[in-house]
Each structure stands twice: as structure tokens, then as C-alpha cells.
Short mmCIF file of C-alpha atoms in Angstrom, two decimals:
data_model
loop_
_atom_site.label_atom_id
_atom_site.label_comp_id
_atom_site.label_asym_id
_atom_site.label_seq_id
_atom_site.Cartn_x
_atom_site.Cartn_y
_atom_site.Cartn_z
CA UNK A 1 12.21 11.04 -2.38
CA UNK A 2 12.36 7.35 -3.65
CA UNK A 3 15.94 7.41 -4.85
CA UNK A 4 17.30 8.33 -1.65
CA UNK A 5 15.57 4.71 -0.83
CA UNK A 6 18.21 2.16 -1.17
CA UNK A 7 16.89 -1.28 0.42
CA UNK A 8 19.14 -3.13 2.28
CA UNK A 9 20.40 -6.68 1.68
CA UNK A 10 20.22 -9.05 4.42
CA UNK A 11 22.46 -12.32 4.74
CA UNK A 12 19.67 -14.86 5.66
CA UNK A 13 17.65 -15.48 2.45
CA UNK A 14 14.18 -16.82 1.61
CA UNK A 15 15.46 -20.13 0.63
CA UNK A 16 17.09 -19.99 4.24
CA UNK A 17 13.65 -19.30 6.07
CA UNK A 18 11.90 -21.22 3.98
CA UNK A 19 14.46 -24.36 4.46
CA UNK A 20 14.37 -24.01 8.04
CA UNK A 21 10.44 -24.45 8.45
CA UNK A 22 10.68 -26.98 5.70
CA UNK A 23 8.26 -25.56 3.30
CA UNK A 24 7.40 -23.38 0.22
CA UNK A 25 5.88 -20.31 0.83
CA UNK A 26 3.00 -19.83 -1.30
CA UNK A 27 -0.31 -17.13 -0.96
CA UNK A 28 -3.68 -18.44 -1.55
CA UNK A 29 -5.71 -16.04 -2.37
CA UNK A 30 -9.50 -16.40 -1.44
CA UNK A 31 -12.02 -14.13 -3.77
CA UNK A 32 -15.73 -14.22 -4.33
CA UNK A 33 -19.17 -12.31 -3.21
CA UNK A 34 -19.35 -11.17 0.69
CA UNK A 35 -20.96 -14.54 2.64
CA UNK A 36 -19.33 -16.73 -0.16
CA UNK A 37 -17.58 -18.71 2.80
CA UNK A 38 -14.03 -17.35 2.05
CA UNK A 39 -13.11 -16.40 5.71
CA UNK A 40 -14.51 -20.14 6.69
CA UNK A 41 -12.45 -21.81 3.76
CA UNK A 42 -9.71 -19.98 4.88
CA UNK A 43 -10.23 -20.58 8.35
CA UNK A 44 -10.02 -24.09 7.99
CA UNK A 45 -7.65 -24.49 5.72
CA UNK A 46 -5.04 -22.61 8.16
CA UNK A 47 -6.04 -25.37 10.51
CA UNK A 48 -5.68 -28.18 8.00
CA UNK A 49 -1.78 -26.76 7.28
CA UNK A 50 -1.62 -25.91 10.91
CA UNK A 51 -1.78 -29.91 11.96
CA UNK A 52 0.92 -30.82 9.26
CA UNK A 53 2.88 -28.55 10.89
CA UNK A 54 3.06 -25.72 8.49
CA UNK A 55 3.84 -22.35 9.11
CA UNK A 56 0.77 -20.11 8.41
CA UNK A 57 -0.62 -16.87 8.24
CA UNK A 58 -4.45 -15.46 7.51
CA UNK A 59 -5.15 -12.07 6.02
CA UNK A 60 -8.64 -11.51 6.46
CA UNK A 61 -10.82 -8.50 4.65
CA UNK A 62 -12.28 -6.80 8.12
CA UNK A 63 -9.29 -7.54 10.03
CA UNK A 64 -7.00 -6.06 7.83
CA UNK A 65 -9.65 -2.83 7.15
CA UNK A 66 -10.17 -2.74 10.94
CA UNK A 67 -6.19 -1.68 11.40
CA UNK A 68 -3.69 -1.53 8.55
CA UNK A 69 -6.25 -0.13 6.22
CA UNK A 70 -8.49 1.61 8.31
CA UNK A 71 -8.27 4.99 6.49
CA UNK A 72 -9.33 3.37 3.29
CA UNK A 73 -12.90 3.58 1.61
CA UNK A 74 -14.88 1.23 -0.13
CA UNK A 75 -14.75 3.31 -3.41
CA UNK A 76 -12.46 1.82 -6.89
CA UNK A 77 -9.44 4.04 -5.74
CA UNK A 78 -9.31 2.31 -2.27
CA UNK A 79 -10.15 -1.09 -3.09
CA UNK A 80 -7.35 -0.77 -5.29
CA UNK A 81 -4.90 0.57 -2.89
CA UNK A 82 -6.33 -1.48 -0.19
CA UNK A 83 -5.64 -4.54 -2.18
CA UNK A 84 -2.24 -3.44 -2.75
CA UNK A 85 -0.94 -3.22 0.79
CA UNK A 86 -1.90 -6.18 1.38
CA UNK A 87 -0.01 -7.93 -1.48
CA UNK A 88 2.78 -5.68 0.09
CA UNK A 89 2.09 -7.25 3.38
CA UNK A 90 1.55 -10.79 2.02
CA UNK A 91 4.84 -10.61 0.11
CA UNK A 92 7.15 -9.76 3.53
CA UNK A 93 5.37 -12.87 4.74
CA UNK A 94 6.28 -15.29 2.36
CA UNK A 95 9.63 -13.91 2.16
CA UNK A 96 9.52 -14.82 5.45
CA UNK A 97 9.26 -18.48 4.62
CA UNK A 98 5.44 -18.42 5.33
CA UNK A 99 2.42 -19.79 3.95
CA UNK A 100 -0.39 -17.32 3.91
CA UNK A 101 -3.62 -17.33 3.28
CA UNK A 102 -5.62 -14.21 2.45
CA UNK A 103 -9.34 -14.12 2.65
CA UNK A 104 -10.50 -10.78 0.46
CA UNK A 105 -13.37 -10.03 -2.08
CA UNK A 106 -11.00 -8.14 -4.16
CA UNK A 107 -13.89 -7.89 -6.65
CA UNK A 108 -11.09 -6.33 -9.65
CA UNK A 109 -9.53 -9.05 -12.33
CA UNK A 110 -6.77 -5.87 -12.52
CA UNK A 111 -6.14 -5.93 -8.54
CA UNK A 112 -5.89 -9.68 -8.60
CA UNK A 113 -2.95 -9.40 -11.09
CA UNK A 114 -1.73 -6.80 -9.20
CA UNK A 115 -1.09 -9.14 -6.52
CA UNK A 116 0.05 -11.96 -8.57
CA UNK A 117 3.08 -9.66 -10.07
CA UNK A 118 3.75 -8.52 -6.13
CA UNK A 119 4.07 -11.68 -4.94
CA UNK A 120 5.15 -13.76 -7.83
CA UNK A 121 2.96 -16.10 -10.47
CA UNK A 122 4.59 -18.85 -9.31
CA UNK A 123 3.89 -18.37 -5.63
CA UNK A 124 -0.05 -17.65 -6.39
CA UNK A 125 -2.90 -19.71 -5.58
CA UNK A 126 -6.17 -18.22 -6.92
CA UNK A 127 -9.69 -19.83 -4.87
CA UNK A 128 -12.39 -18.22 -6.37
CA UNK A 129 -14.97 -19.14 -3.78
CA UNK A 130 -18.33 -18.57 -7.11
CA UNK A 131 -20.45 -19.21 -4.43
CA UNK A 132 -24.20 -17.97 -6.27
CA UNK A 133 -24.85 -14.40 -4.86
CA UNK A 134 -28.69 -15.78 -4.39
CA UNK A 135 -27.13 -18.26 -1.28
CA UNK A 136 -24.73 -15.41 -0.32
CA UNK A 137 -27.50 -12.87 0.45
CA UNK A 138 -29.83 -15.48 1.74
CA UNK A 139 -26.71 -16.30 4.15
CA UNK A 140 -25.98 -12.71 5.13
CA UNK A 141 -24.14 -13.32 8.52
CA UNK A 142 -23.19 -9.87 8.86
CA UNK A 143 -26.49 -8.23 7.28
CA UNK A 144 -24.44 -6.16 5.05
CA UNK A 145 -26.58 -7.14 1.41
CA UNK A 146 -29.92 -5.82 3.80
CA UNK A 147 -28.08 -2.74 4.63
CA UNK A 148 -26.81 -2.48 1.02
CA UNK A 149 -30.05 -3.03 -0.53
CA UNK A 150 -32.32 -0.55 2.19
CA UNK A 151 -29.34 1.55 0.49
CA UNK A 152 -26.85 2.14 3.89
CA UNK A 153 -24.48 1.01 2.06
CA UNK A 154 -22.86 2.38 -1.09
CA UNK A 155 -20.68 0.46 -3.28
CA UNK A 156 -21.11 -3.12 -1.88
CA UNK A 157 -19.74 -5.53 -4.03
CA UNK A 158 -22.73 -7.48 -5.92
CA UNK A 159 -25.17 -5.13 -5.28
CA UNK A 160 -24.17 -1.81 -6.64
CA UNK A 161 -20.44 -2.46 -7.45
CA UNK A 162 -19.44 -4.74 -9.67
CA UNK A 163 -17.44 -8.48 -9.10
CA UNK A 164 -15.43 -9.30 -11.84
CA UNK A 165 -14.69 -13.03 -11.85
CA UNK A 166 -11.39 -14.75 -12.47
CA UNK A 167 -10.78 -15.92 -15.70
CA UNK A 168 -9.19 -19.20 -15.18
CA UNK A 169 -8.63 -19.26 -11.09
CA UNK A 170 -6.87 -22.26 -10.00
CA UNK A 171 -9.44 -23.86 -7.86
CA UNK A 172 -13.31 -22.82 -8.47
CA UNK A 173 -15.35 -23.65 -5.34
CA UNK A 174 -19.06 -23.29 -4.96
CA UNK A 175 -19.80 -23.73 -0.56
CA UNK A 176 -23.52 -24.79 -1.73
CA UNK A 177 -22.60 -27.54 -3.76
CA UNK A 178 -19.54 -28.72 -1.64
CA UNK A 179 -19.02 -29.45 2.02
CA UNK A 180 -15.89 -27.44 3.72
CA UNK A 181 -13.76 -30.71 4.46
CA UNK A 182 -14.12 -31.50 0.77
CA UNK A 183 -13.59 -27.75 -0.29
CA UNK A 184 -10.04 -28.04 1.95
CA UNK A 185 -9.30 -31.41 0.21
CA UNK A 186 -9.09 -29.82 -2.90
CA UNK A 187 -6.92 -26.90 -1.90
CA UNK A 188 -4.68 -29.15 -0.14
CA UNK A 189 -4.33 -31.64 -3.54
CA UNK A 190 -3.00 -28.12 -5.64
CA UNK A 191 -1.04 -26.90 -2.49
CA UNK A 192 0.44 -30.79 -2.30
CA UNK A 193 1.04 -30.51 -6.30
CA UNK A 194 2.80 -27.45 -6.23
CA UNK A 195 5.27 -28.66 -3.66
CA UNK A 196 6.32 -31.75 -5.49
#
């Protein structure tokens, strides 16, 4: 079946798109625990980029699950192949000329570098939100680590699945040590030195 898939070559390029919103496409990628503050980082981060006049786009974890991957399970298998489609995704985007930011616990060192060879190393911008799983639990906005722990739910990331951190992420943030203006700050320093 996949050699009678030949794709097709298009005459307007990356460096075209790309040129014409006046920007380098680039995927930050937002991992840590479940009430980290990914979502929130990335939430106002978009905004941030979104006032310079930047052309963005957020992947979030339940969004995507709620549609694209809404056949998917929580178990190894499906995180994986979850986390795969939406490198997939991500990558049409910034060949699109766009910047995107994607907001996923992608708790797998191995599915992180999955995305990274997708997408490029040199268009990858790990935030590993290491937010202490004590303040994510006490946060709980969407009482998932109550469910997880009265044992509803079954392989919840922290609890009885496992997190793997990064190694050497670009930017670590912890959200109880720094405020989100600051957190965006940062981010927006490595997104202004990659651009140089």
C-alpha cells in the first residue's frame, strides 16, 4: 500500500510561507505532570506572540483527545501513537510557516524524540513545566489525581504511570516558584535567541 504513495511537490515552499508572515516556524513543546500549568503557559504565551504579531497555533492534550485522537486510550501503545499524530499534525503546521505551541504531558523521553525527529531538532523547543507533583495534586483543577487515586482512573500519569523527565529540556520551569509573566519572559528570550 505505501509505495503506491507518491507525495506531491508543491511550488510555494516553507521558506515562502514562512517569509510571507515574517517568521520562523518553530514548536514548543510543553511537558510535565497533569495541573503543572502547561495549558496556562501555553495559553499565554500564544497571547504574548499573538501581540507581536506572530502567527500561532495551540495543540492542547484534551482538545486534541476530544477529536483527532478520540479513539485513543490512555495505555503505552496510545500515548505513543497519540503523541505521534500530533507531531504529524504539528509538522503540517510549521510547514505552514506557523509557530505552534503544543501543550501535552507526553510523559515518554522516547515519544519526545519522536517528535523532535518529526518535526526537526532544530525547530524544537522543549518546556518542561517540573512543576512538584505535591502542588500539582494539591491544584487538581480537573479532579483527575482524586479520581486516579479513589482508583477511577487507570494509568494516570504520576500516579500509577510513570513521567519520565527530560534530560536536558531547553527551558525548565517550576509555576510554584515563578509567576506566569516571568515564566513567558523566559520562553520568549530562547524563542528571541533562536531567531537571531
Amino acid at each position: 500500500m505505501k509505495e503506491n504513495i507518491i507525495p506531491h511537490n508543491f511550488s510555494v515552499s516553507q521558506n515562502e510561507r514562512s517569509d510571507l508572515k515574517e517568521q520562523k516556524p518553530m514548536l514548543l513543546w510543553f511537558t510535565g505532570l497533569s495541573g503543572s500549568g502547561k495549558s496556562t503557559l501555553a495559553d499565554a504565551l500564544e497571547r504574548a506572540l499573538f501581540q507581536r504579531n506572530m502567527h500561532t497555533y495551540l495543540l492542547d492534550g484534551d482538545n486534541v483527545r476530544g477529536g483527532l485522537n478520540n479513539n485513543l486510550t490512555f495505555s503505552p501503545e496510545d500515548r505513543t501513537e497519540n503523541i505521534r499524530r500530533i507531531a504529524e499534525v504539528a509538522n503540517l503546521m510549521l510547514d505552514a510557516g506557523l509557530i505552534v505551541l503544543a501543550s501535552f504531558i507526553s510523559p515518554y523521553r522516547e515519544n519526545r524524540e519522536m517528535v523532535k525527529r518529526i518535526v526537526g531538532y532544530k525547530n524544537f523547543i522543549e518546556v518542561y513545566v517540573n512543576t512538584p507533583i505535591e502542588i500539582c495534586e494539591s491544584r487538581d483543577v480537573k479532579g483527575l489525581y482524586a479520581k486516579a487515586r479513589a482508583g477511577e482512573i487507570k494509568n494516570f500519569t504520576g500516579v500509577d504511570a510513570p513521567y519520565e523527565p527530560p534530560m536536558a529540556a531547553d527551558i525548565e520551569i517550576d509555576t510554584s516558584q515563578i509567576s506566569v509573566e516571568d515564566a513567558v519572559s523566559l520562553i520568549l528570550k530562547e524563542i528571541d535567541d533562536r531567531v537571531k
